[in-house]
Amino acid sequence: MTDLNSIDCDLLVIGAGFAGMVAAARASHLGLRTVLAGNSGSLIFVSGLMDYLGVYPMDAKGVLDDPAQGLACLQSENSTHPYGGISHEQIIQCFEFVKWILGKEGLAYHLSPGRNLPVLTAMGTFKPSFMVPRTMEKGSLLFGEKKRLLLIDIKGLQGFSARQAAGGLAKTLDEVICLTVEIPGITKTIPPIILAELFEDPGVQESFVRQVLPFSNRVDIAGMPAVCGVHDSLGIQQKIEKMTGLDLFEIPGIPPSIPGLRLKNAFEKRLAALGVKFLSNTRIKDPVFNGGKFIFTGVTDSGKLSISAKGAVLGIGRFFSKGLNAGRDKIMETLFQLDVRQPVTRSLWHGTNFLTRQGHKINQAGIETDQRFRPLKKGGQPVFPGLYAVGSILAHNDWMRLKSGSGVSLVSACTAVDDFYQGVTKAKI
Amino acid sequence: MGKTIETQVLVIGGGATGTGIARDLALRGVKVALIDKSDLNAGASGANHGLLHSGARYVSSDAEAAMECRSEGLLLKQIAPHCIEETGGLFVAVPGDDEAYIADFPRMCEASGIPCRPLDLKDAMGMEPCLSQDLIAAFEVSDAAIDPFKLSIENLNDALGRGGEYYDHSCLEEFILEHDKIAGARVLNTKTRETFLIKADIYVSATGAWAGRVASCAGVNIPMVYSKGSLLVTGQRMATRVINRLRQASDGDILVPGGVVSIIGTTSVRTDSLDKIFPSVDEVDLIINQGKQMIPALGNRRYIRAYCGVRPLVSAGGDGDRSLSRGFSLLDHAGDGVDNFITITSGKLTTYRLMAEKTSDMVCEKLGISSACMTRDLALPQTAGGKWTEPGVSLRQGAFSHKKEDHTLCECEMVPASAIDSIVSSIRKNSGKPDLLSIALRSRLGKGPCQGSSCSVRVLSHLYDRGEMTGTEGVDGLRRFLNERWKGEHALLWGTSLAQSSLKEMIHCGLFSLELESGE
Ligand SMILES: Cc1cc2nc3c(=O)[nH]c(=O)nc-3n(C[C@H](O)[C@H](O)[C@H](O)COP(=O)(O)OP(=O)(O)OC[C@H]3O[C@@H](n4cnc5c(N)ncnc54)[C@H](O)[C@@H]3O)c2cc1C
Ligand SMILES: Cc1cc2nc3c(=O)[nH]c(=O)nc-3n(C[C@H](O)[C@H](O)[C@H](O)COP(=O)(O)OP(=O)(O)OC[C@H]3O[C@@H](n4cnc5c(N)ncnc54)[C@H](O)[C@@H]3O)c2cc1C
């Protein structure tokens, strides 16, 4: 197999989910020769919200207003959580980095350092998040303020009903009005992505505005599903705000997610600008560590290639992304066959109540690392010097309960890459 | 105290037996009210294998039950063909199975009058390619598959059409006893928390495993033991026929087709609890490890759901639970000092009609009515409400025409909006309140591979749009739906199922944070 196409780089980032994207951006930003391999399609599932820490401890009543408080509590308990060795300031810097990267591609995010934001979801619940798309920002101001709200749904868009999103709001707000907007020509079901593209059409925007305008005196603010354009969503939103005289915000819902698609597009563009080589739709297999270097095989539909790298960042996700695989009796990591921290038997994986606040033990399973995110061997030593694990594959982080998903991903990705970079530069000196 | 309802007969329990009795009595011109503490087939009738027994399974343990199954099975194929798929069945043995039992099997079948044809092993494997290559014996019998949901819905609909009444989520709380009689039944609507009174001449408890509890409300003691049985649903149908293991009844030894899926089971675990039960990881593994001996592919199959039911066994001693008689118990409590109270319990789905007939005979005798049972001859009518319970039915029958605006709300199971609407209106007709659980009970919603991740949300928003739901009813109902479905999922989560279920958790906890505001 010597005639394989081959690539050489400083760092191979494996997995093009959110964590992998951040790692690749960070690495190339630092000047490392970076290759990213994987399928960025998984971003279409993510809500676009970036949580830091919304609940801690898991069985706490209520949610955290200030994530730093939860972090302090987590650290005072010597928690094994991935945030265990990282300061609040470092975490904020990582968020700011991601905000900056995405901002370069016109995808604007908002965060207020000392505070979580309650984000209204399509289900009518409030989700505590930290860094949110600017197009969703105003929705988080609903809480506490007496306001008159217009909730808009769109005929043909399944899984989003204004009445449902309004569900519990009638109690807290002065007035909630629900409106169904019809998009000209749409009589049947419309996939969210097509709808979002339609929203870029000025004709569609005008028709939308015409239907909303009669309510502009009766309400202060309007919410709609997150389909307000694929590109330049904020620009379109601001335009509609001007035309209606209303504040507007988007509401996240079930996948496929347009805010996720916007992330995918923004990351892909930025990485290209930064000179990252992106092997999309490439699966990485058969890692070999030899003479201080990794050699991987990249497999695509059309063939194979060989990638050699000084370091590797493993951001291959959990079960849904096939980074972890569970048989009937055991959970395995699928690329390096690293040790997976896990409950002793399957009967402990899940509790009998799905929506338990304590979460399921299997959600804590994953790769254990040191504070620099290097996977550890049984004895506590790093498995390989240049190997890092980042994102949702990490152990001790039930992100769905802690509301810490993207936060842990971006913090682990930045921290791991920084550590690798320091190692490389030290070696050069 | 709320309203009072008067009727001739109150039937408690909306399973196969209770709905069967309601129809039988309605056909005889008797006025009947049926109540269930939750909804149709909430008990064993919604948690069984769906096997219309040829009787062959019981030839060794219970010849009487075997013969009942044989004759009732034949009859049901005549009167309710739309609820039955005449699959035929096989009995197969693998190395290690009891040779004496195998040798004796044809003779035992003959003794009970059950047709049974020995098969050449090659032929058997040709008929069902999923079978193990190592078979040592195979016989063909006339087992069939029955859709218990359709069956109960059709029985109920016919009873309703003949003047019967049905109250779901109506739990019998108390009997008002006067002298040697029940004078009234106090019933709690578990949704509205209102209590009402039902006054009847005769009270029939068709409450299956709960029969002992209900009887105790009338001061009557029925000694019972409970045996839990679990079943697994495969992602795809694995065989054309029913496949039974040719041995004394044991674990994981029957595979029954159910439309586009197959169901493998079961187990037998003593239990004291009737309500907080779910299939355990150990049972799941037991079923798979046993089942794969006769059907190797069960070892690496994708399972989409597990469920369990409780067999009520009126205790009579004996060693294992399976050796207790599965014939039915029809008890006239006049002997216990309550003249107008009857219990019918135990038995089988296959024999529900016979159980209903015998019970109705006893009711009529007490009422002094002489009209004869008609369910033997009168076909069970087919109504629209009974559709959509069989997995994937839409793919094959197009039972609901797709109008231009009719969009699919559940993609795995192809349930269109019009089907949801028609189910909702039939729930409303019975003065029920539609929510995800009651809709799922009447359709395949949430039973496909996505486990209800997104179709639940699509159906909810559809219901809001139609004004069928308001306020926070939707989220509350979604929580109940997810937690209820979970009972049948959590023991089956590995491989692809785990991946799918993790997406569900990412959406409903990760994003919607449904666990945060839950009242529980
Ligand atoms: C439905 C949903 C809702 C969410 N909501 C929120 C939210 O509200 N707030 C929030 O902060 N976060 C949210 N998240 C995001 C979640 O936090 C992210 O999924 C997580 O932070 C990032 O995961 P990851 O990049 O580690 O893994 P993933 O996103 O799972 O990506 C892993 C990638 O690795 C690839 N891969 C696997 N094996 C290989 C291989 N051998 N070779 C190459 N590639 C491979 C996979 O194909 C996949 O693309 C949500 C996610 C989902 C799915
Ligand atoms: C695991 C398993 C597999 C089986 N497989 C088969 C098979 O393949 N073939 C076959 O023929 N038979 C099978 N059976 C047997 C068959 O399922 C049952 O015999 C049959 O369904 C019993 O129906 P039922 O109506 O008598 O009782 P149930 O279906 O249990 O109905 C009782 C009803 O009473 C209601 N109720 C209880 N208490 C109250 C109250 N206080 N107030 C109001 N309502 C109340 C319950 O909600 C319930 O709906 C199986 C049984 C089990 C457990």
PDB file of N, CA and C and ligand atoms in Angstrom, chain A residues 14-20 37-39 42 45-47 49-51 127 255 282-284 315-318 321-323 335 390-393 399 405-407 409, chain B residues 503 506-507 510-511, ligand 1:
ATOM      1  N   ILE A  14      -9.749  14.610  14.095  1.00  0.00           N
ATOM      2  CA  ILE A  14     -10.611  13.520  13.610  1.00  0.00           C
ATOM      3  C   ILE A  14     -12.033  13.765  14.096  1.00  0.00           C
ATOM      4  N   GLY A  15     -12.933  13.942  13.155  1.00  0.00           N
ATOM      5  CA  GLY A  15     -14.329  14.224  13.496  1.00  0.00           C
ATOM      6  C   GLY A  15     -14.632  15.683  13.241  1.00  0.00           C
ATOM      7  N   ALA A  16     -15.595  15.940  12.335  1.00  0.00           N
ATOM      8  CA  ALA A  16     -15.915  17.327  11.990  1.00  0.00           C
ATOM      9  C   ALA A  16     -17.236  17.751  12.606  1.00  0.00           C
ATOM     10  N   GLY A  17     -17.458  17.342  13.854  1.00  0.00           N
ATOM     11  CA  GLY A  17     -18.579  17.870  14.630  1.00  0.00           C
ATOM     12  C   GLY A  17     -18.163  19.221  15.195  1.00  0.00           C
ATOM     13  N   PHE A  18     -18.936  19.696  16.158  1.00  0.00           N
ATOM     14  CA  PHE A  18     -18.648  21.015  16.710  1.00  0.00           C
ATOM     15  C   PHE A  18     -17.252  21.063  17.341  1.00  0.00           C
ATOM     16  N   ALA A  19     -16.914  20.039  18.113  1.00  0.00           N
ATOM     17  CA  ALA A  19     -15.617  20.033  18.794  1.00  0.00           C
ATOM     18  C   ALA A  19     -14.473  20.005  17.777  1.00  0.00           C
ATOM     19  N   GLY A  20     -14.620  19.161  16.761  1.00  0.00           N
ATOM     20  CA  GLY A  20     -13.567  19.054  15.742  1.00  0.00           C
ATOM     21  C   GLY A  20     -13.389  20.369  14.992  1.00  0.00           C
ATOM     22  N   ALA A  37     -10.643  15.794   9.341  1.00  0.00           N
ATOM     23  CA  ALA A  37     -11.300  14.721   8.584  1.00  0.00           C
ATOM     24  C   ALA A  37     -12.612  14.348   9.248  1.00  0.00           C
ATOM     25  N   GLY A  38     -13.634  14.221   8.475  1.00  0.00           N
ATOM     26  CA  GLY A  38     -14.920  13.793   9.036  1.00  0.00           C
ATOM     27  C   GLY A  38     -16.074  14.374   8.261  1.00  0.00           C
ATOM     28  N   ASN A  39     -17.247  14.141   8.784  1.00  0.00           N
ATOM     29  CA  ASN A  39     -18.459  14.562   8.105  1.00  0.00           C
ATOM     30  C   ASN A  39     -19.108  15.693   8.900  1.00  0.00           C
ATOM     31  N   SER A  42     -23.033  16.340  10.827  1.00  0.00           N
ATOM     32  CA  SER A  42     -23.594  16.193  12.170  1.00  0.00           C
ATOM     33  C   SER A  42     -23.988  17.545  12.763  1.00  0.00           C
ATOM     34  N   PHE A  45     -27.694  18.769  13.228  1.00  0.00           N
ATOM     35  CA  PHE A  45     -28.535  18.351  14.350  1.00  0.00           C
ATOM     36  C   PHE A  45     -28.474  19.321  15.525  1.00  0.00           C
ATOM     37  N   VAL A  46     -27.393  20.073  15.630  1.00  0.00           N
ATOM     38  CA  VAL A  46     -27.219  20.869  16.847  1.00  0.00           C
ATOM     39  C   VAL A  46     -28.105  22.106  16.812  1.00  0.00           C
ATOM     40  N   SER A  47     -28.511  22.545  17.989  1.00  0.00           N
ATOM     41  CA  SER A  47     -29.501  23.618  18.066  1.00  0.00           C
ATOM     42  C   SER A  47     -28.921  24.981  17.730  1.00  0.00           C
ATOM     43  N   LEU A  49     -27.318  26.689  19.963  1.00  0.00           N
ATOM     44  CA  LEU A  49     -27.044  27.304  21.267  1.00  0.00           C
ATOM     45  C   LEU A  49     -25.707  26.779  21.771  1.00  0.00           C
ATOM     46  N   MET A  50     -25.006  27.602  22.505  1.00  0.00           N
ATOM     47  CA  MET A  50     -23.750  27.135  23.092  1.00  0.00           C
ATOM     48  C   MET A  50     -23.801  27.291  24.599  1.00  0.00           C
ATOM     49  N   ASP A  51     -24.012  26.164  25.253  1.00  0.00           N
ATOM     50  CA  ASP A  51     -24.153  26.151  26.707  1.00  0.00           C
ATOM     51  C   ASP A  51     -22.774  26.145  27.366  1.00  0.00           C
ATOM     52  N   LYS A 127     -34.633  27.009  28.087  1.00  0.00           N
ATOM     53  CA  LYS A 127     -33.392  26.258  28.201  1.00  0.00           C
ATOM     54  C   LYS A 127     -32.303  27.230  28.622  1.00  0.00           C
ATOM     55  N   PRO A 255     -34.391  18.957  14.949  1.00  0.00           N
ATOM     56  CA  PRO A 255     -33.581  18.908  13.726  1.00  0.00           C
ATOM     57  C   PRO A 255     -34.459  18.517  12.523  1.00  0.00           C
ATOM     58  N   THR A 282     -14.562  11.857   4.995  1.00  0.00           N
ATOM     59  CA  THR A 282     -13.469  10.881   5.118  1.00  0.00           C
ATOM     60  C   THR A 282     -13.522  10.249   6.502  1.00  0.00           C
ATOM     61  N   ARG A 283     -13.537   8.941   6.537  1.00  0.00           N
ATOM     62  CA  ARG A 283     -13.471   8.238   7.822  1.00  0.00           C
ATOM     63  C   ARG A 283     -12.034   7.860   8.096  1.00  0.00           C
ATOM     64  N   ILE A 284     -11.640   8.080   9.313  1.00  0.00           N
ATOM     65  CA  ILE A 284     -10.279   7.732   9.694  1.00  0.00           C
ATOM     66  C   ILE A 284     -10.263   6.328  10.278  1.00  0.00           C
ATOM     67  N   GLY A 315     -12.158  13.851  18.086  1.00  0.00           N
ATOM     68  CA  GLY A 315     -13.447  14.495  18.385  1.00  0.00           C
ATOM     69  C   GLY A 315     -14.552  13.754  17.676  1.00  0.00           C
ATOM     70  N   ILE A 316     -14.631  12.451  17.935  1.00  0.00           N
ATOM     71  CA  ILE A 316     -15.496  11.598  17.112  1.00  0.00           C
ATOM     72  C   ILE A 316     -16.876  11.383  17.718  1.00  0.00           C
ATOM     73  N   GLY A 317     -17.168  12.099  18.804  1.00  0.00           N
ATOM     74  CA  GLY A 317     -18.533  12.048  19.316  1.00  0.00           C
ATOM     75  C   GLY A 317     -18.858  10.758  20.038  1.00  0.00           C
ATOM     76  N   ARG A 318     -20.166  10.605  20.309  1.00  0.00           N
ATOM     77  CA  ARG A 318     -20.600   9.448  21.097  1.00  0.00           C
ATOM     78  C   ARG A 318     -21.323   8.436  20.213  1.00  0.00           C
ATOM     79  N   SER A 321     -22.840   9.484  16.711  1.00  0.00           N
ATOM     80  CA  SER A 321     -21.833   9.749  15.689  1.00  0.00           C
ATOM     81  C   SER A 321     -20.879   8.586  15.497  1.00  0.00           C
ATOM     82  N   LYS A 322     -21.109   7.508  16.221  1.00  0.00           N
ATOM     83  CA  LYS A 322     -20.326   6.277  16.119  1.00  0.00           C
ATOM     84  C   LYS A 322     -18.889   6.406  16.635  1.00  0.00           C
ATOM     85  N   GLY A 323     -18.623   7.432  17.442  1.00  0.00           N
ATOM     86  CA  GLY A 323     -17.318   7.512  18.093  1.00  0.00           C
ATOM     87  C   GLY A 323     -17.244   6.483  19.210  1.00  0.00           C
ATOM     88  N   LEU A 335     -12.088   4.047  17.321  1.00  0.00           N
ATOM     89  CA  LEU A 335     -10.903   4.250  16.485  1.00  0.00           C
ATOM     90  C   LEU A 335      -9.634   3.672  17.118  1.00  0.00           C
ATOM     91  N   VAL A 390     -11.484  15.183  22.735  1.00  0.00           N
ATOM     92  CA  VAL A 390     -12.256  16.410  22.997  1.00  0.00           C
ATOM     93  C   VAL A 390     -13.737  16.198  22.664  1.00  0.00           C
ATOM     94  N   GLY A 391     -14.538  17.056  23.234  1.00  0.00           N
ATOM     95  CA  GLY A 391     -15.960  17.069  22.885  1.00  0.00           C
ATOM     96  C   GLY A 391     -16.784  16.092  23.694  1.00  0.00           C
ATOM     97  N   SER A 392     -17.839  15.634  23.075  1.00  0.00           N
ATOM     98  CA  SER A 392     -18.829  14.856  23.817  1.00  0.00           C
ATOM     99  C   SER A 392     -18.355  13.456  24.173  1.00  0.00           C
ATOM    100  N   ILE A 393     -17.242  13.017  23.616  1.00  0.00           N
ATOM    101  CA  ILE A 393     -16.743  11.673  23.929  1.00  0.00           C
ATOM    102  C   ILE A 393     -16.112  11.605  25.328  1.00  0.00           C
ATOM    103  N   TRP A 399     -23.847  16.126  29.417  1.00  0.00           N
ATOM    104  CA  TRP A 399     -24.080  17.509  28.982  1.00  0.00           C
ATOM    105  C   TRP A 399     -25.558  17.833  28.811  1.00  0.00           C
ATOM    106  N   GLY A 405     -23.023  21.200  26.827  1.00  0.00           N
ATOM    107  CA  GLY A 405     -22.568  20.501  25.620  1.00  0.00           C
ATOM    108  C   GLY A 405     -21.510  21.239  24.837  1.00  0.00           C
ATOM    109  N   SER A 406     -21.887  22.318  24.202  1.00  0.00           N
ATOM    110  CA  SER A 406     -20.931  23.020  23.359  1.00  0.00           C
ATOM    111  C   SER A 406     -19.794  23.597  24.170  1.00  0.00           C
ATOM    112  N   GLY A 407     -20.075  24.007  25.385  1.00  0.00           N
ATOM    113  CA  GLY A 407     -19.031  24.576  26.238  1.00  0.00           C
ATOM    114  C   GLY A 407     -17.898  23.600  26.452  1.00  0.00           C
ATOM    115  N   SER A 409     -17.209  21.079  24.683  1.00  0.00           N
ATOM    116  CA  SER A 409     -16.568  20.799  23.397  1.00  0.00           C
ATOM    117  C   SER A 409     -15.566  21.882  23.038  1.00  0.00           C
TER     118      SER A 409
ATOM    119  N   LEU B 503     -30.103  10.349  20.386  1.00  0.00           N
ATOM    120  CA  LEU B 503     -30.571  11.557  19.680  1.00  0.00           C
ATOM    121  C   LEU B 503     -31.845  12.078  20.345  1.00  0.00           C
ATOM    122  N   MET B 506     -30.868  13.908  23.338  1.00  0.00           N
ATOM    123  CA  MET B 506     -30.240  15.200  23.018  1.00  0.00           C
ATOM    124  C   MET B 506     -31.314  16.246  22.691  1.00  0.00           C
ATOM    125  N   ILE B 507     -32.347  15.812  21.984  1.00  0.00           N
ATOM    126  CA  ILE B 507     -33.392  16.763  21.624  1.00  0.00           C
ATOM    127  C   ILE B 507     -34.239  17.123  22.850  1.00  0.00           C
ATOM    128  N   GLY B 510     -31.331  17.575  26.153  1.00  0.00           N
ATOM    129  CA  GLY B 510     -30.249  18.486  25.783  1.00  0.00           C
ATOM    130  C   GLY B 510     -30.775  19.843  25.352  1.00  0.00           C
ATOM    131  N   LEU B 511     -31.778  19.851  24.495  1.00  0.00           N
ATOM    132  CA  LEU B 511     -32.305  21.134  24.045  1.00  0.00           C
ATOM    133  C   LEU B 511     -33.574  21.535  24.814  1.00  0.00           C
TER     134      LEU B 511
HETATM  135  C1  LIG C   1     -30.100  17.428  18.915  1.00  0.00           C
HETATM  136  C2  LIG C   1     -28.964  18.192  19.490  1.00  0.00           C
HETATM  137  C3  LIG C   1     -29.210  19.301  20.272  1.00  0.00           C
HETATM  138  C4  LIG C   1     -28.160  20.020  20.806  1.00  0.00           C
HETATM  139  N1  LIG C   1     -28.426  21.096  21.588  1.00  0.00           N
HETATM  140  C5  LIG C   1     -27.414  21.764  22.141  1.00  0.00           C
HETATM  141  C6  LIG C   1     -27.655  22.872  22.971  1.00  0.00           C
HETATM  142  O1  LIG C   1     -28.801  23.264  23.158  1.00  0.00           O
HETATM  143  N2  LIG C   1     -26.610  23.515  23.532  1.00  0.00           N
HETATM  144  C7  LIG C   1     -25.325  23.101  23.337  1.00  0.00           C
HETATM  145  O2  LIG C   1     -24.428  23.680  23.897  1.00  0.00           O
HETATM  146  N3  LIG C   1     -25.051  22.068  22.520  1.00  0.00           N
HETATM  147  C8  LIG C   1     -26.069  21.397  21.936  1.00  0.00           C
HETATM  148  N4  LIG C   1     -25.811  20.336  21.125  1.00  0.00           N
HETATM  149  C9  LIG C   1     -24.458  20.138  20.688  1.00  0.00           C
HETATM  150  C10 LIG C   1     -23.680  19.152  21.463  1.00  0.00           C
HETATM  151  O3  LIG C   1     -23.202  19.797  22.559  1.00  0.00           O
HETATM  152  C11 LIG C   1     -22.622  18.751  20.497  1.00  0.00           C
HETATM  153  O4  LIG C   1     -23.097  17.655  19.787  1.00  0.00           O
HETATM  154  C12 LIG C   1     -21.325  18.450  21.145  1.00  0.00           C
HETATM  155  O5  LIG C   1     -20.917  19.522  21.931  1.00  0.00           O
HETATM  156  C13 LIG C   1     -20.266  18.308  20.112  1.00  0.00           C
HETATM  157  O6  LIG C   1     -20.022  17.048  19.944  1.00  0.00           O
HETATM  158  P1  LIG C   1     -18.707  16.513  19.228  1.00  0.00           P
HETATM  159  O7  LIG C   1     -18.181  17.432  18.210  1.00  0.00           O
HETATM  160  O8  LIG C   1     -17.807  16.031  20.284  1.00  0.00           O
HETATM  161  O9  LIG C   1     -19.320  15.257  18.507  1.00  0.00           O
HETATM  162  P2  LIG C   1     -20.294  15.141  17.290  1.00  0.00           P
HETATM  163  O10 LIG C   1     -21.029  16.371  17.049  1.00  0.00           O
HETATM  164  O11 LIG C   1     -21.054  13.912  17.554  1.00  0.00           O
HETATM  165  O12 LIG C   1     -19.304  14.947  16.081  1.00  0.00           O
HETATM  166  C14 LIG C   1     -18.483  13.835  15.929  1.00  0.00           C
HETATM  167  C15 LIG C   1     -18.106  13.703  14.485  1.00  0.00           C
HETATM  168  O13 LIG C   1     -17.100  12.731  14.352  1.00  0.00           O
HETATM  169  C16 LIG C   1     -17.344  11.973  13.203  1.00  0.00           C
HETATM  170  N5  LIG C   1     -16.608  10.715  13.306  1.00  0.00           N
HETATM  171  C17 LIG C   1     -16.845   9.638  14.120  1.00  0.00           C
HETATM  172  N6  LIG C   1     -15.930   8.679  13.891  1.00  0.00           N
HETATM  173  C18 LIG C   1     -15.107   9.130  12.929  1.00  0.00           C
HETATM  174  C19 LIG C   1     -13.966   8.591  12.242  1.00  0.00           C
HETATM  175  N7  LIG C   1     -13.476   7.396  12.564  1.00  0.00           N
HETATM  176  N8  LIG C   1     -13.362   9.325  11.291  1.00  0.00           N
HETATM  177  C20 LIG C   1     -13.837  10.562  10.972  1.00  0.00           C
HETATM  178  N9  LIG C   1     -14.900  11.126  11.588  1.00  0.00           N
HETATM  179  C21 LIG C   1     -15.528  10.422  12.539  1.00  0.00           C
HETATM  180  C22 LIG C   1     -18.820  11.850  13.157  1.00  0.00           C
HETATM  181  O14 LIG C   1     -19.271  11.547  11.853  1.00  0.00           O
HETATM  182  C23 LIG C   1     -19.242  13.240  13.608  1.00  0.00           C
HETATM  183  O15 LIG C   1     -19.390  14.096  12.523  1.00  0.00           O
HETATM  184  C24 LIG C   1     -26.837  19.624  20.555  1.00  0.00           C
HETATM  185  C25 LIG C   1     -26.577  18.503  19.768  1.00  0.00           C
HETATM  186  C26 LIG C   1     -27.627  17.790  19.233  1.00  0.00           C
HETATM  187  C27 LIG C   1     -27.334  16.606  18.404  1.00  0.00           C
END
